[in-house]
Amino acid sequence: VIPDEWIIRLLDVCDKGEFQKIEQFVDEFLLEGYSTAQLIEQLSEQIVAADSYSDTQKAFIGEKLG
């Protein structure tokens, strides 16, 4: 299980849309040795439960995550 701090940080970085910060996050995440499949699963759960995204936004994100 990936600590929630990583999921929250990823959402924050993605919301800002700064490619360099996203790239930095990915590098740090991979160095920690976490599973990307686990990240996608937990990210999906976090987004579905979030009140800060509309149903349309959730559907769009879900499509992109696969």
CSV table of N, CA and C in Angstrom, one decimal:
chain,number,residue,atom,x,y,z
A,1,VAL,N,0.8,-1.2,0.0
A,1,VAL,CA,0.0,0.0,0.0
A,1,VAL,C,0.9,1.2,0.0
A,2,ILE,N,0.5,2.2,-0.8
A,2,ILE,CA,1.3,3.4,-0.9
A,2,ILE,C,0.7,4.4,0.1
A,3,PRO,N,1.5,5.1,0.8
A,3,PRO,CA,1.0,6.1,1.8
A,3,PRO,C,0.2,7.2,1.1
A,4,ASP,N,-0.9,7.6,1.8
A,4,ASP,CA,-1.8,8.6,1.2
A,4,ASP,C,-1.1,9.9,0.8
A,5,GLU,N,0.0,10.2,1.5
A,5,GLU,CA,0.7,11.4,1.2
A,5,GLU,C,1.1,11.5,-0.2
A,6,TRP,N,1.5,10.3,-0.8
A,6,TRP,CA,2.0,10.2,-2.2
A,6,TRP,C,0.8,10.5,-3.1
A,7,ILE,N,-0.4,10.0,-2.8
A,7,ILE,CA,-1.5,10.2,-3.6
A,7,ILE,C,-2.0,11.6,-3.6
A,8,ILE,N,-2.0,12.2,-2.4
A,8,ILE,CA,-2.4,13.6,-2.3
A,8,ILE,C,-1.4,14.5,-3.0
A,9,ARG,N,-0.1,14.2,-2.9
A,9,ARG,CA,0.9,15.0,-3.6
A,9,ARG,C,0.8,14.9,-5.1
A,10,LEU,N,0.5,13.7,-5.6
A,10,LEU,CA,0.3,13.5,-7.0
A,10,LEU,C,-0.9,14.3,-7.5
A,11,LEU,N,-2.0,14.3,-6.8
A,11,LEU,CA,-3.2,15.0,-7.2
A,11,LEU,C,-2.8,16.5,-7.2
A,12,ASP,N,-2.1,17.0,-6.2
A,12,ASP,CA,-1.7,18.4,-6.2
A,12,ASP,C,-0.8,18.8,-7.3
A,13,VAL,N,0.1,18.0,-7.6
A,13,VAL,CA,1.1,18.3,-8.7
A,13,VAL,C,0.3,18.3,-10.0
A,14,CYS,N,-0.6,17.3,-10.2
A,14,CYS,CA,-1.3,17.3,-11.5
A,14,CYS,C,-2.3,18.4,-11.6
A,15,ASP,N,-2.9,18.8,-10.5
A,15,ASP,CA,-3.8,20.0,-10.6
A,15,ASP,C,-3.1,21.3,-11.0
A,16,LYS,N,-1.8,21.4,-10.7
A,16,LYS,CA,-1.1,22.6,-11.0
A,16,LYS,C,-0.6,22.5,-12.5
A,17,GLY,N,-0.5,21.3,-13.0
A,17,GLY,CA,-0.2,21.2,-14.4
A,17,GLY,C,1.2,21.6,-14.9
A,18,GLU,N,2.2,21.6,-13.9
A,18,GLU,CA,3.5,22.0,-14.3
A,18,GLU,C,4.3,20.7,-14.6
A,19,PHE,N,4.7,20.6,-15.8
A,19,PHE,CA,5.3,19.4,-16.3
A,19,PHE,C,6.6,19.0,-15.5
A,20,GLN,N,7.4,20.0,-15.2
A,20,GLN,CA,8.7,19.7,-14.5
A,20,GLN,C,8.4,19.2,-13.1
A,21,LYS,N,7.4,19.7,-12.4
A,21,LYS,CA,7.0,19.1,-11.1
A,21,LYS,C,6.4,17.7,-11.2
A,22,ILE,N,5.7,17.5,-12.2
A,22,ILE,CA,5.1,16.1,-12.4
A,22,ILE,C,6.3,15.2,-12.7
A,23,GLU,N,7.2,15.6,-13.5
A,23,GLU,CA,8.4,14.7,-13.8
A,23,GLU,C,9.2,14.5,-12.6
A,24,GLN,N,9.4,15.5,-11.7
A,24,GLN,CA,10.1,15.3,-10.5
A,24,GLN,C,9.4,14.3,-9.6
A,25,PHE,N,8.1,14.5,-9.5
A,25,PHE,CA,7.3,13.5,-8.7
A,25,PHE,C,7.5,12.1,-9.1
A,26,VAL,N,7.4,11.9,-10.4
A,26,VAL,CA,7.5,10.5,-11.0
A,26,VAL,C,8.9,10.0,-10.6
A,27,ASP,N,9.9,10.8,-10.8
A,27,ASP,CA,11.3,10.3,-10.5
A,27,ASP,C,11.4,9.9,-9.0
A,28,GLU,N,10.9,10.7,-8.1
A,28,GLU,CA,10.9,10.4,-6.7
A,28,GLU,C,10.1,9.2,-6.3
A,29,PHE,N,8.9,9.1,-7.0
A,29,PHE,CA,8.1,8.0,-6.7
A,29,PHE,C,8.7,6.7,-7.1
A,30,LEU,N,9.3,6.6,-8.3
A,30,LEU,CA,10.0,5.4,-8.8
A,30,LEU,C,11.2,5.0,-7.9
A,31,LEU,N,11.9,6.0,-7.4
A,31,LEU,CA,13.0,5.8,-6.6
A,31,LEU,C,12.6,5.1,-5.2
A,32,GLU,N,11.4,5.4,-4.8
A,32,GLU,CA,10.9,4.8,-3.6
A,32,GLU,C,10.5,3.3,-3.8
A,33,GLY,N,10.4,2.9,-5.1
A,33,GLY,CA,10.1,1.5,-5.4
A,33,GLY,C,8.6,1.1,-5.3
A,34,TYR,N,7.7,2.0,-5.3
A,34,TYR,CA,6.3,1.7,-5.2
A,34,TYR,C,5.8,1.2,-6.6
A,35,SER,N,4.8,0.4,-6.5
A,35,SER,CA,4.2,-0.1,-7.7
A,35,SER,C,3.3,0.9,-8.4
A,36,THR,N,3.5,1.1,-9.7
A,36,THR,CA,2.6,2.0,-10.4
A,36,THR,C,1.2,1.5,-10.6
A,37,ALA,N,1.0,0.2,-10.6
A,37,ALA,CA,-0.3,-0.4,-10.7
A,37,ALA,C,-1.1,-0.1,-9.4
A,38,GLN,N,-0.4,-0.2,-8.3
A,38,GLN,CA,-1.0,0.1,-7.0
A,38,GLN,C,-1.3,1.6,-6.9
A,39,LEU,N,-0.5,2.4,-7.5
A,39,LEU,CA,-0.7,3.9,-7.5
A,39,LEU,C,-2.0,4.2,-8.2
A,40,ILE,N,-2.2,3.6,-9.4
A,40,ILE,CA,-3.4,3.8,-10.2
A,40,ILE,C,-4.6,3.3,-9.5
A,41,GLU,N,-4.5,2.2,-8.8
A,41,GLU,CA,-5.7,1.7,-8.1
A,41,GLU,C,-6.1,2.6,-6.9
A,42,GLN,N,-5.1,3.0,-6.1
A,42,GLN,CA,-5.4,3.9,-5.0
A,42,GLN,C,-5.8,5.3,-5.5
A,43,LEU,N,-5.2,5.8,-6.6
A,43,LEU,CA,-5.6,7.1,-7.2
A,43,LEU,C,-7.0,7.1,-7.6
A,44,SER,N,-7.4,6.0,-8.3
A,44,SER,CA,-8.8,5.9,-8.7
A,44,SER,C,-9.8,5.9,-7.5
A,45,GLU,N,-9.4,5.2,-6.5
A,45,GLU,CA,-10.3,5.2,-5.3
A,45,GLU,C,-10.4,6.6,-4.7
A,46,GLN,N,-9.3,7.3,-4.6
A,46,GLN,CA,-9.2,8.6,-4.0
A,46,GLN,C,-10.1,9.6,-4.8
A,47,ILE,N,-10.0,9.5,-6.2
A,47,ILE,CA,-10.7,10.4,-7.0
A,47,ILE,C,-12.2,10.1,-6.9
A,48,VAL,N,-12.6,8.9,-6.9
A,48,VAL,CA,-14.0,8.5,-6.8
A,48,VAL,C,-14.6,9.1,-5.5
A,49,ALA,N,-13.9,9.0,-4.4
A,49,ALA,CA,-14.4,9.5,-3.1
A,49,ALA,C,-14.3,11.0,-2.9
A,50,ALA,N,-13.6,11.7,-3.8
A,50,ALA,CA,-13.3,13.1,-3.6
A,50,ALA,C,-14.6,13.9,-4.0
A,51,ASP,N,-14.9,14.9,-3.1
A,51,ASP,CA,-16.0,15.8,-3.4
A,51,ASP,C,-15.5,17.0,-4.3
A,52,SER,N,-14.2,17.1,-4.5
A,52,SER,CA,-13.7,18.3,-5.2
A,52,SER,C,-13.7,18.1,-6.7
A,53,TYR,N,-14.1,17.0,-7.2
A,53,TYR,CA,-14.2,16.7,-8.6
A,53,TYR,C,-15.7,16.4,-9.0
A,54,SER,N,-16.1,17.0,-10.1
A,54,SER,CA,-17.5,16.7,-10.6
A,54,SER,C,-17.5,15.3,-11.2
A,55,ASP,N,-18.7,14.8,-11.4
A,55,ASP,CA,-18.9,13.5,-12.0
A,55,ASP,C,-18.2,13.4,-13.4
A,56,THR,N,-18.4,14.5,-14.1
A,56,THR,CA,-17.8,14.6,-15.4
A,56,THR,C,-16.3,14.5,-15.4
A,57,GLN,N,-15.7,15.3,-14.4
A,57,GLN,CA,-14.2,15.2,-14.2
A,57,GLN,C,-13.8,13.8,-13.8
A,58,LYS,N,-14.5,13.2,-12.9
A,58,LYS,CA,-14.2,11.8,-12.5
A,58,LYS,C,-14.2,10.9,-13.7
A,59,ALA,N,-15.2,11.0,-14.5
A,59,ALA,CA,-15.3,10.1,-15.7
A,59,ALA,C,-14.1,10.3,-16.6
A,60,PHE,N,-13.8,11.6,-16.9
A,60,PHE,CA,-12.7,11.9,-17.7
A,60,PHE,C,-11.4,11.3,-17.2
A,61,ILE,N,-11.1,11.5,-15.9
A,61,ILE,CA,-9.9,11.0,-15.3
A,61,ILE,C,-9.9,9.4,-15.3
A,62,GLY,N,-11.1,8.8,-15.1
A,62,GLY,CA,-11.2,7.4,-15.1
A,62,GLY,C,-10.8,6.8,-16.5
A,63,GLU,N,-11.3,7.5,-17.5
A,63,GLU,CA,-11.0,7.1,-18.9
A,63,GLU,C,-9.5,7.1,-19.2
A,64,LYS,N,-8.8,8.2,-18.7
A,64,LYS,CA,-7.4,8.4,-18.9
A,64,LYS,C,-6.6,7.3,-18.1
A,65,LEU,N,-7.1,7.0,-16.9
A,65,LEU,CA,-6.4,6.0,-16.1
A,65,LEU,C,-6.5,4.6,-16.6
A,66,GLY,N,-7.6,4.4,-17.4
A,66,GLY,CA,-7.9,3.0,-18.0
A,66,GLY,C,-8.6,2.2,-17.1
